Coordinates of C-alpha atoms in Angstrom, one line a residue:
X15 CA -0.6 7.1 2.2
X16 CA 2.7 7.0 3.9
X17 CA 6.0 6.8 2.2
X18 CA 7.8 3.4 2.1
X19 CA 10.8 5.2 3.3
X20 CA 9.5 6.1 6.8
X21 CA 12.6 4.9 8.9
X22 CA 14.3 8.2 7.5
X23 CA 11.5 10.4 8.6
X24 CA 12.6 13.1 11.4
X25 CA 10.3 13.1 14.4
X26 CA 9.7 16.6 15.6
X27 CA 7.6 17.3 18.9
X28 CA 5.4 20.1 19.9
X29 CA 4.0 21.0 23.1
X30 CA 0.5 22.4 22.6
X31 CA -0.4 24.4 25.8
X32 CA -3.8 24.6 27.7
X33 CA -4.5 28.1 26.0
X34 CA -4.5 26.7 22.3
X35 CA -6.8 23.6 23.2
X36 CA -10.1 23.8 20.9
X37 CA -8.3 25.3 17.9
X38 CA -7.8 23.3 14.8
X39 CA -4.8 21.1 15.0
X40 CA -3.0 22.4 11.8
X41 CA -3.5 25.9 12.8
X42 CA -2.2 25.3 16.4
X43 CA 0.6 23.2 15.3
X44 CA 1.6 25.8 12.5
X45 CA 1.9 28.4 15.3
X46 CA 4.3 26.3 17.2
X47 CA 6.2 25.0 14.6
X48 CA 7.2 27.8 12.1
X49 CA 9.4 25.6 10.1
X50 CA 6.5 23.8 8.6
X51 CA 3.8 25.8 6.9
X52 CA 0.0 24.9 7.5
X53 CA -0.5 23.5 4.3
X54 CA 2.3 21.0 4.9
X55 CA 1.1 20.1 8.4
X56 CA -2.4 19.5 6.8
X57 CA -0.7 17.1 4.5
X58 CA 1.3 15.2 7.3
X59 CA -1.8 15.0 9.0
X60 CA -3.7 13.4 6.1
X61 CA -1.0 10.8 5.7
X62 CA -1.3 9.8 9.6
X63 CA 2.3 11.5 10.2
X64 CA 0.9 13.2 13.5
X65 CA 0.5 11.5 16.6
X66 CA -0.7 12.2 20.1
X67 CA 0.1 9.6 23.1
X68 CA 1.1 7.0 20.3
X69 CA -2.3 7.5 18.4
X70 CA -2.7 9.0 14.8
X71 CA -4.4 12.5 15.0
X72 CA -7.3 13.3 12.7
X73 CA -6.7 15.9 10.1
X74 CA -10.1 17.7 11.4
X75 CA -9.7 17.4 15.0
X76 CA -9.3 20.1 17.6
X77 CA -6.1 20.4 19.3
X78 CA -5.7 19.3 23.0
X79 CA -3.1 20.0 25.4
X80 CA -0.1 17.8 25.5
X81 CA 2.8 16.4 23.1
X82 CA 2.5 16.1 19.7
X83 CA 4.8 14.1 17.6
X84 CA 5.4 14.9 13.7
X85 CA 7.1 12.4 11.5
X86 CA 8.6 14.5 8.7
X87 CA 9.7 12.5 5.8
X88 CA 13.1 13.4 4.0
X89 CA 12.5 15.7 0.5
X90 CA 12.3 13.3 -2.3
X91 CA 14.4 13.9 -5.4
X92 CA 12.7 16.9 -7.3
X93 CA 13.4 15.6 -11.0
X94 CA 13.3 11.9 -11.5
X95 CA 15.2 10.8 -14.5
X96 CA 13.7 8.8 -17.4
X97 CA 15.1 5.3 -17.5
X98 CA 14.7 2.9 -20.6
X99 CA 13.5 -0.1 -18.1
X100 CA 11.4 -2.6 -20.0
X101 CA 7.6 -2.4 -18.8
X102 CA 4.8 -5.2 -19.3
X103 CA 1.9 -2.8 -20.7
X104 CA -1.5 -4.3 -20.4
X105 CA -3.3 -1.3 -21.8
X106 CA -2.4 2.0 -23.2
X107 CA -4.1 5.2 -24.6
X108 CA -3.9 8.9 -24.8
X109 CA -5.3 9.0 -21.0
X110 CA -3.9 6.2 -19.1
X111 CA -1.4 3.3 -19.1
X112 CA -1.8 0.0 -17.1
X113 CA 1.1 -1.9 -16.2
X114 CA 1.9 -5.3 -14.8
X115 CA 4.5 -4.2 -12.1
X116 CA 7.4 -6.7 -11.1
X117 CA 8.1 -7.3 -7.4
X118 CA 11.2 -5.2 -6.5
X119 CA 10.3 -2.1 -8.4
X120 CA 9.2 1.0 -6.1
X121 CA 6.6 2.9 -7.4
X122 CA 8.2 6.4 -7.3
X123 CA 11.7 7.7 -6.2
X124 CA 12.3 7.8 -2.4
X125 CA 15.2 7.9 -0.3
X126 CA 17.1 4.6 -1.1
X127 CA 15.1 4.0 -4.3
X128 CA 16.0 7.1 -6.2
X129 CA 16.2 5.1 -9.5
X130 CA 14.7 2.0 -11.1
X131 CA 11.1 3.1 -10.1
X132 CA 8.0 2.6 -12.1
X133 CA 8.1 6.5 -12.3
X134 CA 11.3 6.2 -13.9
X135 CA 10.4 3.9 -16.5
X136 CA 6.9 5.7 -17.4
X137 CA 9.2 8.7 -17.8
X138 CA 10.8 7.0 -20.7
X139 CA 8.0 5.3 -21.9
X140 CA 5.6 8.1 -22.0
X141 CA 7.6 11.1 -22.2
X142 CA 6.0 14.2 -21.2
X143 CA 2.5 13.0 -21.4
X144 CA 2.2 12.1 -17.7
X145 CA -0.1 14.0 -15.3
X146 CA 1.4 16.4 -13.0
X147 CA -1.0 16.2 -10.3
X148 CA 1.1 13.7 -8.4
X149 CA 3.8 16.1 -8.2
X150 CA 7.3 16.3 -9.3
X151 CA 8.4 13.0 -7.8
X152 CA 5.1 11.1 -8.7
X153 CA 4.0 12.0 -12.1
X154 CA 1.1 10.0 -13.2
X155 CA 0.8 7.8 -10.1
X156 CA -2.9 7.5 -8.9
X157 CA -2.4 4.6 -6.3
X158 CA 0.3 2.4 -5.0
X159 CA 1.5 -1.2 -4.3
X160 CA 4.3 -2.0 -2.3
X161 CA 7.6 -2.2 -3.7
X162 CA 7.8 -6.1 -3.2
X163 CA 4.4 -6.8 -4.5
X164 CA 3.8 -7.5 -7.8
X165 CA 0.7 -6.9 -10.2
X166 CA -1.5 -4.5 -11.8
X167 CA -1.2 -0.7 -11.3
X168 CA -2.7 2.1 -13.5
X169 CA -0.9 5.8 -14.2
X170 CA -2.6 8.8 -15.7
X171 CA -1.4 10.5 -18.6
X172 CA -3.6 13.5 -18.4
X173 CA -4.7 15.6 -15.4
X174 CA -8.4 15.1 -16.0
X175 CA -7.8 11.2 -16.0
X176 CA -5.8 11.6 -12.8
X177 CA -8.4 13.5 -11.1
X178 CA -11.3 11.0 -12.3
X179 CA -9.3 7.9 -11.1
X180 CA -8.2 9.4 -7.8
X181 CA -12.2 10.0 -7.3
X182 CA -13.0 6.5 -8.1
X183 CA -10.4 5.3 -5.6
X184 CA -11.6 7.9 -3.0
X185 CA -15.3 6.5 -3.7
X186 CA -13.9 2.6 -3.7
X187 CA -15.5 2.1 -6.9
X188 CA -12.7 0.0 -8.1
X189 CA -12.2 -3.9 -8.3
X190 CA -9.0 -4.8 -6.9
X191 CA -8.1 -8.4 -6.1
X192 CA -4.7 -9.4 -4.6
X193 CA -3.9 -13.3 -4.3
X194 CA -1.7 -14.1 -1.1
X195 CA -0.2 -17.2 0.0
X196 CA -0.2 -17.7 3.6
X197 CA 1.0 -19.2 6.5
X198 CA -1.8 -21.5 7.6
X199 CA -5.1 -20.5 6.6
X200 CA -7.5 -17.8 8.0
X201 CA -10.8 -18.9 9.6
X202 CA -13.7 -18.7 8.8
X203 CA -12.4 -19.8 5.0
X204 CA -14.6 -16.6 3.9
X205 CA -14.8 -13.4 5.9
X206 CA -14.3 -9.7 6.2
X207 CA -11.4 -8.1 8.4
X208 CA -12.1 -4.8 9.4
X209 CA -10.0 -2.5 11.6
X210 CA -8.4 0.9 11.5
X211 CA -4.5 1.0 10.4
X212 CA -1.9 3.5 11.6
X213 CA 1.7 3.9 11.8
X214 CA 3.1 1.7 14.7
X215 CA 4.0 3.1 17.7
X216 CA 6.8 0.6 18.3
X217 CA 8.4 0.6 14.9
X218 CA 8.0 3.5 12.4
X219 CA 8.6 0.9 9.4
X220 CA 5.3 -1.1 10.2
X221 CA 1.7 -0.3 10.1
X222 CA -0.9 -1.8 12.9
X223 CA -4.3 -2.3 13.8
X224 CA -5.4 0.4 16.2
X225 CA -8.6 0.8 18.3
X226 CA -8.9 4.5 18.0
X227 CA -7.6 7.0 15.3
X228 CA -5.9 5.4 12.4
X229 CA -7.8 5.0 9.0
X230 CA -10.6 2.9 8.5
X231 CA -9.7 -0.3 6.4
X232 CA -11.8 -3.1 5.0
X233 CA -10.4 -6.6 3.3
X234 CA -12.7 -9.1 2.1
X235 CA -11.0 -12.4 1.5
X236 CA -11.6 -16.0 0.6
X237 CA -9.7 -18.9 1.1
X238 CA -9.2 -20.8 -2.5
X239 CA -6.8 -23.6 -1.8
X240 CA -5.5 -25.0 1.5
X241 CA -2.0 -26.9 1.5
X242 CA -1.0 -29.7 4.0
X243 CA -3.6 -31.5 6.6
X244 CA -7.2 -30.0 5.9
X245 CA -7.8 -30.2 9.7
X246 CA -4.6 -27.6 10.4
X247 CA -3.5 -26.6 7.0
X248 CA 0.1 -25.3 6.7
X249 CA -0.2 -22.9 3.9
X250 CA -3.3 -21.5 1.9
X251 CA -4.1 -19.6 -1.3
X252 CA -6.4 -16.6 -0.4
X253 CA -7.9 -14.3 -2.4
X254 CA -8.3 -10.4 -0.9
X255 CA -10.7 -8.1 -2.3
X256 CA -10.2 -4.6 -1.1
X257 CA -12.6 -2.1 -0.1
X258 CA -10.3 0.4 1.0
X259 CA -6.7 0.9 0.1
X260 CA -4.4 1.6 3.1
X261 CA -0.4 1.2 3.6
X262 CA 0.3 -2.5 3.8
X263 CA -3.5 -3.0 4.4
X264 CA -3.6 -6.7 3.2
X265 CA -0.4 -7.8 5.1
X266 CA -1.5 -6.2 8.4
X267 CA -5.0 -7.7 8.0
X268 CA -4.0 -11.1 7.4
X269 CA -1.3 -11.0 10.0
X270 CA -3.9 -9.9 12.3
X271 CA -5.6 -13.4 11.5
X272 CA -2.4 -15.2 12.6
X273 CA -2.1 -16.0 8.8
X274 CA 0.6 -13.4 7.3
X275 CA 2.0 -13.6 3.9
X276 CA 4.7 -16.4 3.5
X277 CA 7.9 -14.5 3.0
X278 CA 6.8 -11.3 4.7
X279 CA 9.8 -9.9 6.4
X280 CA 7.9 -7.2 8.4
X281 CA 4.8 -9.0 9.4
X282 CA 5.7 -12.8 9.4
X283 CA 5.5 -12.9 13.0
X284 CA 7.2 -16.5 13.2
X285 CA 8.2 -19.1 10.8
X286 CA 6.0 -21.5 8.9
X287 CA 6.6 -25.1 9.2
X288 CA 9.8 -26.6 7.8
X289 CA 8.3 -28.1 4.8
X290 CA 7.1 -24.8 3.9
X291 CA 10.1 -23.0 4.3
X292 CA 11.8 -25.7 2.0
X293 CA 9.2 -24.9 -0.5
X294 CA 10.0 -21.1 -0.2
X295 CA 13.9 -21.7 -0.6
X296 CA 13.1 -23.9 -3.7
X297 CA 10.8 -21.3 -5.3
X298 CA 13.1 -18.7 -4.9
X299 CA 10.7 -16.5 -3.0
X300 CA 12.5 -13.5 -1.4
X301 CA 9.7 -11.4 -0.8
X302 CA 6.0 -11.4 0.7
X303 CA 3.8 -13.8 -1.3
X304 CA 1.3 -11.0 -2.7
X305 CA 0.4 -10.3 -6.0
X306 CA -2.1 -7.7 -7.2
X307 CA -4.0 -10.0 -9.9
X308 CA -6.9 -8.0 -11.0
X309 CA -7.7 -4.2 -11.4
X310 CA -11.2 -3.2 -12.8
X311 CA -12.4 0.2 -13.3
X312 CA -14.6 2.5 -15.6
X313 CA -12.5 4.4 -17.9
X314 CA -12.6 8.0 -16.8
X315 CA -13.1 9.4 -20.4
X316 CA -14.6 7.0 -22.3
X317 CA -16.8 5.3 -19.8
X318 CA -15.9 1.8 -20.9
X319 CA -15.8 -0.7 -18.1
X320 CA -12.1 -2.1 -18.2
X321 CA -10.6 -5.2 -16.2
X322 CA -7.2 -6.5 -16.3
X323 CA -5.8 -9.5 -14.9
X324 CA -2.2 -10.7 -14.3
X325 CA -1.3 -14.4 -13.5
X326 CA 0.9 -15.2 -10.8
X327 CA 4.7 -14.3 -11.1
X328 CA 7.2 -17.1 -11.5
X329 CA 8.2 -17.1 -7.8
X330 CA 4.6 -17.4 -6.5
X331 CA 3.5 -19.9 -9.2
X332 CA 6.4 -22.1 -8.4
X333 CA 5.8 -22.0 -4.6
X334 CA 1.8 -22.6 -5.0
X335 CA 2.9 -25.6 -7.2
X336 CA 5.4 -27.0 -4.2
X337 CA 2.8 -26.2 -1.6
X338 CA 0.3 -28.4 -3.5
X339 CA 2.6 -31.6 -2.8
X340 CA 2.5 -31.1 1.0

């Protein structure tokens, strides 16, 4: 997945000549851009940071003549510091730790969020036992949720657990359920949103649905409650079950239905009704109304089936109560 600090990325361009057409794209670009190693380019391709004509380039694609853009993120802090930040620990053993992350906490250090992240807190809580597979700046991190999204996340304390958990996520063998409070209600009330997601060509801070390129993304949703007139709901509580896990996936997919998460500053695409805006203000919601409510998986070492649930945090719970009065 791409970093949350993409607005800080440096965009480099490379002109691929006709004689390099047909070569592996990573090899062709490595020859044209000596400041980037082939391994680095492969990683950037995998993260969707290489584009041609505004479309993300597949990591296995063959080079074509033309101009390629490479968005290179700034270097992250090499040595994140342990910080004694209180954590809500739902489960912990010698292999992994499951935490209920609050909104406002970034997963790992990045430009603009060097301190106060989950990694900083885990370093203090777990000491040196975190898996190193995620790299120096991301020890133990197996998956991510957005900084302003709250809810359940798992981190690995051993490399073996990290590899096994990563394989489960890659195989979509994880139960991930999110609760969103949306502007209006998606129609039909039960359905599947399927559409590839890539970095927006108009705004590097945003992701977007694309017709070609990008990464395959599938979200299954179900409207649990509707608020306001039933014939034209003003808001809804929507359960979203992830089949894939792309950057901003639920936020992009719900917005594509014309029903973005309430309070979403990036994908809101227009204000909700005044009564809903009043409820948002009264609830003190200052972020997208999205919560990772359930995380279930098979323990990578013991084989035990684990399932963790997190209730709505105070801001979303109060907002839901206020919406129920509409």
